[in-house]
Amino acid sequence: MPHPVDSERHPAPPAIEERAPGRSPGTGPTPYRRLFAPHGALAFTAGNLLARLPMGMFSVSAVIMIAGARGSYALAGAVTATGLAATALVAPWTARLVDRHGQARVAVPATALAVLGSIALLLCVRLDAPDWTLFAAYAATATTPNTGGMSRARWAHLHRGDPATLHTANSFEQAADELCFMLGPVLAAFLCSALFPEAGTLTGAILLLTGVLVFAAQRATEPPVAARPARTRSPLRTPGMAPLLVVFLATGAVFGSMEVVTIAFADGRGHASAAGAVLALQAAGSCVAGLVYGRFRPARGLARRLLICLAAMTVLMSLPLLAAITGSLPAVAVALLAAGMATAPTMVTGMTVVQRLTPESQLNEGMTLAVTALLGGIAAGSAAGGWTVEHTSTAYGYLVPVAAAATALLLAAAGRTERY
């Protein structure tokens, strides 16, 4: 049974100051000062960022560690793919438990189990255990909670009734995601090469557990467990949610294919070591765009705004294709920087739609379903991008993210609903 919630453990969020009708936007607090005004907001954000950084480290660390010890990138890829599939299955159930019993009560033990899985993987590689043990160990990491979703749920609790600040919160969270996925692989590769092959996995596990403990300790900002009927249906059955998740699936294919194609493009020109830096530019462009997007009050009409963002992403994703045809890696890098600027606004708007469609008592589960759809799309996009560069050319491999973005746009247009 969920633990009782009282006002002492979960004080009501501070009242949101209403803007006077004639008040100039420049005279009030900036959007980000307004976002972090509630007591404890900075503390839970710090813990959450610490816990999210390893999300960009684990797969890279596992590939380097396994391939270095077993001499097989195929095995390393299969192990990480198994972990991705396990996460897609387990993550929504973990999120459902978070919604029912509270973030702290579920996130800490779930994280401890995931960390044990990472340590088990490290030991299996180190002790030359049979290959099947690697799959089992990495699958155990699927219980890692969706810390980004839990953070968004806290913002929704602290700033409910203030759509403008919630827009800023979603923009900040997307920028944080991009920052972590930009720095994580670089940190993982450095640790594995400068120290020892298992250093990336070990450091990631320590950061994850520490970050979740810090995050969970901030009980004042934790959203209370909402009362819910004895029988509740999955957010997947909410009108408008299934078509939206298909859009997220296609959007994930953009990210997955772009990564594989860029690595292949750089490797084909003898600059494989530069692939990480080139991909980091895409994440940097998205990070900056997310922070800037969060400073502006968005236009009304989420459905229309999502279509505009997807259309912009489709157009900008054609830039790397045009640059790749020239054969210049620096040109591709600049094009990826520009293309990344459409990513954050699209994801921010998409997550806002998820929040609008999902009942408050199931918010973590709803956002985790969106992340699961993204992961599935990333896996499919990686496979499609790899097949394309192998059977055509690395330059024309950039057709895959363009096609995926266009597909996402068409799906959003076909499934458009005025419900949100």
XYZ file of C-alpha atoms in Angstrom:
420
model
C 0.000 0.000 0.000
C 1.273 3.536 -0.704
C 2.517 5.323 2.354
C 0.274 8.105 3.709
C 1.050 11.574 2.521
C 0.875 14.548 4.813
C 1.629 18.226 4.475
C 4.716 18.012 6.631
C 6.484 15.512 4.378
C 5.126 17.072 1.213
C 4.529 20.772 1.759
C 2.441 22.486 -0.848
C 4.433 24.154 -3.603
C 4.859 27.902 -3.383
C 2.121 29.965 -4.920
C 2.834 31.028 -8.483
C 2.909 34.755 -8.919
C 0.423 35.894 -11.530
C 1.702 38.383 -14.084
C -0.256 41.618 -14.138
C -1.973 42.263 -17.460
C 0.161 45.255 -18.338
C 3.368 44.058 -16.799
C 6.410 43.980 -19.039
C 8.108 40.577 -19.244
C 11.474 42.239 -18.665
C 10.512 43.520 -15.211
C 9.852 40.096 -13.653
C 12.228 37.295 -12.784
C 13.869 35.487 -15.684
C 12.293 32.159 -16.658
C 15.123 30.136 -15.132
C 15.172 32.100 -11.870
C 11.439 31.493 -11.672
C 12.004 27.786 -12.345
C 14.525 27.298 -9.530
C 12.779 29.582 -7.023
C 11.142 26.761 -4.964
C 13.207 25.597 -2.001
C 15.069 22.375 -2.775
C 14.866 22.710 -6.569
C 18.617 23.201 -6.995
C 19.399 20.280 -4.674
C 17.259 17.707 -6.466
C 18.506 18.996 -9.839
C 22.130 18.481 -8.782
C 21.441 14.910 -7.696
C 19.469 14.210 -10.851
C 22.232 15.469 -13.142
C 24.751 13.319 -11.289
C 22.509 10.283 -11.784
C 21.863 11.029 -15.457
C 25.472 11.477 -16.541
C 26.107 7.694 -16.493
C 23.252 7.188 -18.972
C 25.660 8.345 -21.662
C 28.502 6.275 -20.226
C 27.229 2.733 -19.733
C 26.832 1.523 -23.322
C 30.138 3.024 -24.494
C 31.934 1.642 -21.441
C 30.407 -1.808 -21.968
C 31.419 -1.920 -25.627
C 35.000 -0.870 -24.878
C 35.269 -3.259 -21.928
C 33.760 -6.320 -23.637
C 35.370 -5.801 -27.037
C 38.755 -5.262 -25.415
C 38.520 -8.409 -23.296
C 36.758 -10.757 -25.758
C 37.970 -9.292 -29.054
C 34.449 -9.107 -30.501
C 32.466 -5.992 -31.279
C 29.605 -8.249 -32.360
C 29.391 -9.714 -28.843
C 29.677 -6.260 -27.279
C 26.904 -4.929 -29.511
C 24.657 -7.912 -28.791
C 25.091 -7.477 -25.034
C 24.233 -3.763 -25.117
C 21.272 -4.448 -27.436
C 19.976 -7.010 -24.937
C 20.219 -4.442 -22.172
C 18.305 -1.941 -24.312
C 15.548 -4.465 -24.992
C 15.332 -5.375 -21.299
C 15.078 -1.702 -20.379
C 12.239 -1.197 -22.844
C 10.313 -3.992 -21.112
C 11.134 -3.212 -17.479
C 11.212 0.611 -17.406
C 7.420 1.163 -17.647
C 6.847 -1.248 -14.744
C 9.463 0.526 -12.640
C 7.808 3.853 -13.428
C 4.401 2.444 -12.476
C 5.802 1.450 -9.079
C 7.214 4.960 -8.660
C 3.773 6.448 -9.328
C 2.113 4.074 -6.858
C 4.596 4.156 -3.982
C 6.682 7.313 -4.386
C 10.025 8.173 -5.933
C 12.294 7.566 -2.948
C 10.731 4.249 -1.947
C 11.188 2.733 -5.413
C 14.096 4.571 -7.058
C 16.707 3.704 -4.434
C 16.230 -0.105 -4.389
C 15.752 -0.180 -8.171
C 19.016 1.717 -8.616
C 20.826 -0.575 -6.172
C 19.757 -3.595 -8.236
C 20.899 -1.916 -11.463
C 24.266 -1.048 -9.918
C 24.697 -4.656 -8.833
C 24.076 -5.634 -12.463
C 26.837 -3.276 -13.621
C 29.252 -4.635 -11.028
C 28.337 -8.190 -12.031
C 29.061 -7.365 -15.671
C 32.424 -5.900 -14.700
C 33.330 -9.011 -12.706
C 32.170 -11.398 -15.437
C 34.384 -9.653 -17.966
C 37.296 -9.440 -15.556
C 37.068 -13.097 -14.527
C 36.513 -14.355 -18.100
C 33.084 -15.825 -17.283
C 31.016 -17.468 -20.063
C 29.453 -15.138 -22.611
C 25.897 -15.823 -21.442
C 26.702 -14.286 -18.051
C 27.388 -10.951 -19.748
C 23.872 -10.899 -21.177
C 22.321 -11.796 -17.828
C 24.335 -9.206 -15.922
C 23.650 -6.362 -18.335
C 19.946 -7.208 -18.463
C 19.815 -6.655 -14.680
C 20.656 -2.981 -15.232
C 17.203 -2.535 -16.809
C 15.776 -1.591 -13.385
C 17.542 1.781 -13.590
C 14.756 4.321 -12.916
C 13.945 7.058 -15.385
C 15.540 9.897 -13.430
C 14.690 12.418 -16.129
C 11.014 11.492 -15.861
C 11.084 11.762 -12.078
C 12.653 15.201 -12.344
C 9.982 16.347 -14.800
C 7.332 15.026 -12.407
C 8.795 17.193 -9.631
C 8.665 20.280 -11.816
C 5.059 19.485 -12.725
C 4.264 19.277 -8.996
C 6.132 22.438 -8.017
C 4.824 24.594 -10.880
C 1.394 23.158 -11.539
C -0.945 25.776 -12.916
C 1.936 27.694 -14.535
C 2.308 26.477 -18.160
C 5.041 28.990 -18.988
C 7.324 27.772 -16.194
C 6.560 24.144 -17.039
C 7.675 24.897 -20.594
C 10.934 26.277 -19.197
C 11.311 23.159 -17.034
C 10.855 20.815 -19.990
C 13.351 22.851 -22.005
C 15.894 22.698 -19.196
C 15.422 18.938 -18.798
C 15.949 18.339 -22.503
C 19.101 20.466 -22.441
C 20.294 18.425 -19.447
C 19.685 15.208 -21.388
C 21.747 16.486 -24.294
C 24.533 17.645 -21.973
C 24.744 14.240 -20.285
C 24.738 12.345 -23.570
C 27.378 14.748 -24.880
C 29.754 14.421 -21.911
C 29.033 10.801 -20.931
C 30.636 9.014 -23.910
C 33.679 11.282 -23.798
C 34.180 10.640 -20.074
C 33.661 6.896 -20.529
C 36.177 6.632 -23.360
C 38.731 8.646 -21.385
C 38.392 6.553 -18.229
C 38.559 3.230 -20.086
C 41.661 4.262 -22.020
C 43.513 6.300 -19.382
C 42.900 4.009 -16.384
C 41.652 0.461 -17.074
C 38.908 -1.001 -19.303
C 36.447 -1.429 -16.435
C 36.900 2.141 -15.148
C 34.010 3.581 -17.176
C 31.481 1.043 -15.916
C 32.683 1.318 -12.318
C 32.605 5.125 -12.312
C 29.178 5.177 -13.949
C 27.766 2.834 -11.304
C 29.142 4.997 -8.471
C 27.792 8.210 -10.017
C 24.365 6.657 -10.602
C 23.950 5.401 -7.042
C 25.275 8.622 -5.508
C 23.072 10.806 -7.686
C 19.892 8.842 -6.971
C 20.588 8.903 -3.220
C 21.031 12.692 -3.308
C 17.922 13.080 -5.471
C 15.762 10.823 -3.300
C 16.885 12.598 -0.125
C 15.125 15.801 -1.257
C 11.749 14.721 0.114
C 10.272 18.231 0.296
C 10.081 18.479 -3.507
C 8.921 14.900 -4.096
C 5.412 14.821 -5.566
C 2.933 13.110 -3.254
C 1.461 9.758 -4.201
C -1.882 10.642 -5.752
C -4.957 8.668 -4.834
C -5.953 6.370 -7.659
C -8.795 3.946 -8.326
C -8.288 0.290 -7.480
C -8.260 -0.498 -11.188
C -6.516 1.929 -13.520
C -5.764 1.571 -17.181
C -2.343 2.125 -18.681
C -1.559 5.626 -20.032
C -1.023 3.804 -23.328
C -4.806 3.570 -23.605
C -5.312 7.312 -23.142
C -6.759 8.838 -26.345
C -3.952 10.352 -28.386
C -1.112 8.599 -26.540
C -0.538 5.651 -28.903
C -0.188 7.843 -32.031
C 2.160 10.129 -30.116
C 4.366 7.204 -29.067
C 4.657 6.162 -32.715
C 5.935 9.682 -33.431
C 8.497 9.236 -30.646
C 9.502 5.909 -32.206
C 10.214 7.586 -35.559
C 12.037 10.445 -33.809
C 14.264 7.937 -32.017
C 15.164 6.475 -35.419
C 16.539 9.907 -36.351
C 18.954 9.810 -33.408
C 20.003 6.171 -33.805
C 20.674 6.367 -37.527
C 22.517 9.691 -37.267
C 24.950 8.221 -34.733
C 25.810 5.092 -36.721
C 26.063 6.901 -40.058
C 28.307 9.615 -38.635
C 30.675 7.056 -37.087
C 30.835 5.202 -40.408
C 31.388 8.461 -42.338
C 34.264 9.512 -40.081
C 35.804 6.035 -40.130
C 35.615 5.892 -43.919
C 37.761 9.012 -44.116
C 40.351 7.792 -41.638
C 39.107 9.913 -38.736
C 37.269 7.358 -36.584
C 38.613 8.967 -33.413
C 36.904 12.252 -34.357
C 33.430 10.707 -34.588
C 32.690 11.330 -30.909
C 33.600 15.005 -31.164
C 31.501 15.416 -34.309
C 28.467 13.808 -32.642
C 29.043 15.974 -29.575
C 28.469 19.035 -31.766
C 24.977 17.796 -32.570
C 24.256 17.376 -28.861
C 25.772 20.804 -28.167
C 23.494 22.430 -30.748
C 20.482 20.743 -29.185
C 21.560 21.718 -25.662
C 21.902 25.397 -26.559
C 18.625 25.374 -28.497
C 16.853 23.800 -25.525
C 18.052 26.476 -23.106
C 17.130 29.291 -25.504
C 13.748 27.727 -26.276
C 12.995 27.640 -22.562
C 13.326 31.421 -22.277
C 10.437 32.125 -24.603
C 6.742 31.753 -23.916
C 5.570 29.282 -26.569
C 2.615 29.909 -28.837
C -0.653 28.255 -27.939
C -1.671 25.038 -29.623
C 0.601 22.114 -28.789
C -0.495 20.086 -31.813
C 0.459 22.864 -34.223
C 3.693 23.569 -32.367
C 4.726 19.902 -32.561
C 4.127 19.871 -36.311
C 6.236 23.010 -36.765
C 9.099 21.531 -34.717
C 9.009 18.250 -36.658
C 8.946 20.133 -39.965
C 11.985 22.171 -38.882
C 13.785 18.985 -37.835
C 13.063 17.371 -41.202
C 14.492 20.361 -43.071
C 17.576 20.709 -40.879
C 18.334 16.964 -41.004
C 18.911 17.372 -44.731
C 21.950 19.568 -44.030
C 24.264 16.670 -42.978
C 23.227 14.818 -46.171
C 24.193 17.779 -48.335
C 27.452 18.222 -46.425
C 28.317 14.510 -46.650
C 27.982 14.553 -50.422
C 30.958 16.952 -50.491
C 33.018 14.361 -48.604
C 34.150 16.903 -45.987
C 34.031 15.833 -42.332
C 34.309 19.449 -41.044
C 31.313 20.363 -43.222
C 29.348 17.470 -41.752
C 30.311 18.608 -38.242
C 28.962 22.111 -38.875
C 25.807 20.670 -40.439
C 25.242 18.438 -37.413
C 25.585 21.453 -35.111
C 22.821 23.178 -37.051
C 20.682 20.031 -37.307
C 20.879 19.497 -33.557
C 19.162 22.816 -32.953
C 15.823 21.335 -34.010
C 16.100 18.346 -31.691
C 15.490 19.971 -28.311
C 12.407 22.026 -29.300
C 10.873 18.886 -30.809
C 11.534 16.787 -27.718
C 10.413 19.552 -25.345
C 7.117 19.916 -27.176
C 6.635 16.164 -27.394
C 7.223 15.689 -23.663
C 4.829 18.536 -22.926
C 2.157 16.713 -24.922
C 2.874 13.539 -22.928
C 2.403 15.475 -19.694
C -0.856 16.956 -21.005
C -2.271 13.557 -21.982
C -1.142 11.552 -18.944
C -3.142 11.547 -15.682
C -1.190 13.132 -12.831
C -1.161 9.885 -10.856
C 0.606 8.110 -13.756
C 2.993 10.827 -14.894
C 6.204 8.825 -14.416
C 4.762 5.872 -16.307
C 3.569 8.070 -19.172
C 6.941 9.761 -19.642
C 8.767 6.449 -19.362
C 6.594 5.051 -22.153
C 7.801 7.964 -24.289
C 11.432 7.206 -23.419
C 10.839 3.514 -24.193
C 9.473 4.450 -27.624
C 12.556 6.587 -28.212
C 14.843 3.697 -27.256
C 13.029 1.391 -29.649
C 13.393 3.962 -32.401
C 17.090 4.418 -31.664
C 17.652 0.673 -31.992
C 15.712 0.512 -35.269
C 17.456 3.599 -36.611
C 20.869 2.190 -35.753
C 20.069 -1.003 -37.676
C 18.698 0.909 -40.672
C 21.636 3.299 -40.733
C 24.143 0.447 -40.498
C 22.462 -1.479 -43.323
C 22.354 1.618 -45.541
C 26.012 2.564 -45.184
C 27.043 -1.048 -45.768
C 24.982 -1.484 -48.947
C 25.176 2.029 -50.453
C 27.614 4.645 -49.170
C 28.291 6.506 -45.952
C 27.195 9.790 -47.528
C 23.810 8.460 -48.614
C 23.393 6.890 -45.183
C 22.278 10.365 -44.086
C 19.096 9.789 -46.077
C 17.905 7.557 -43.204
C 17.588 10.309 -40.534
C 15.919 12.592 -43.095
C 13.403 9.856 -43.945
C 12.829 9.119 -40.247
C 12.185 12.805 -39.467
C 9.787 13.085 -42.414
C 7.992 9.950 -41.199
C 7.620 11.447 -37.728
C 6.138 14.593 -39.290
C 3.623 12.638 -41.384
C 2.620 10.475 -38.418
C 2.102 13.544 -36.230
C -0.010 15.165 -38.929
C -2.087 12.008 -39.397
C -2.634 11.471 -35.676
C -3.123 15.120 -34.772
C -5.723 15.683 -32.093
C -7.008 18.830 -30.493
C -7.183 17.010 -27.158
C -3.945 18.742 -26.162
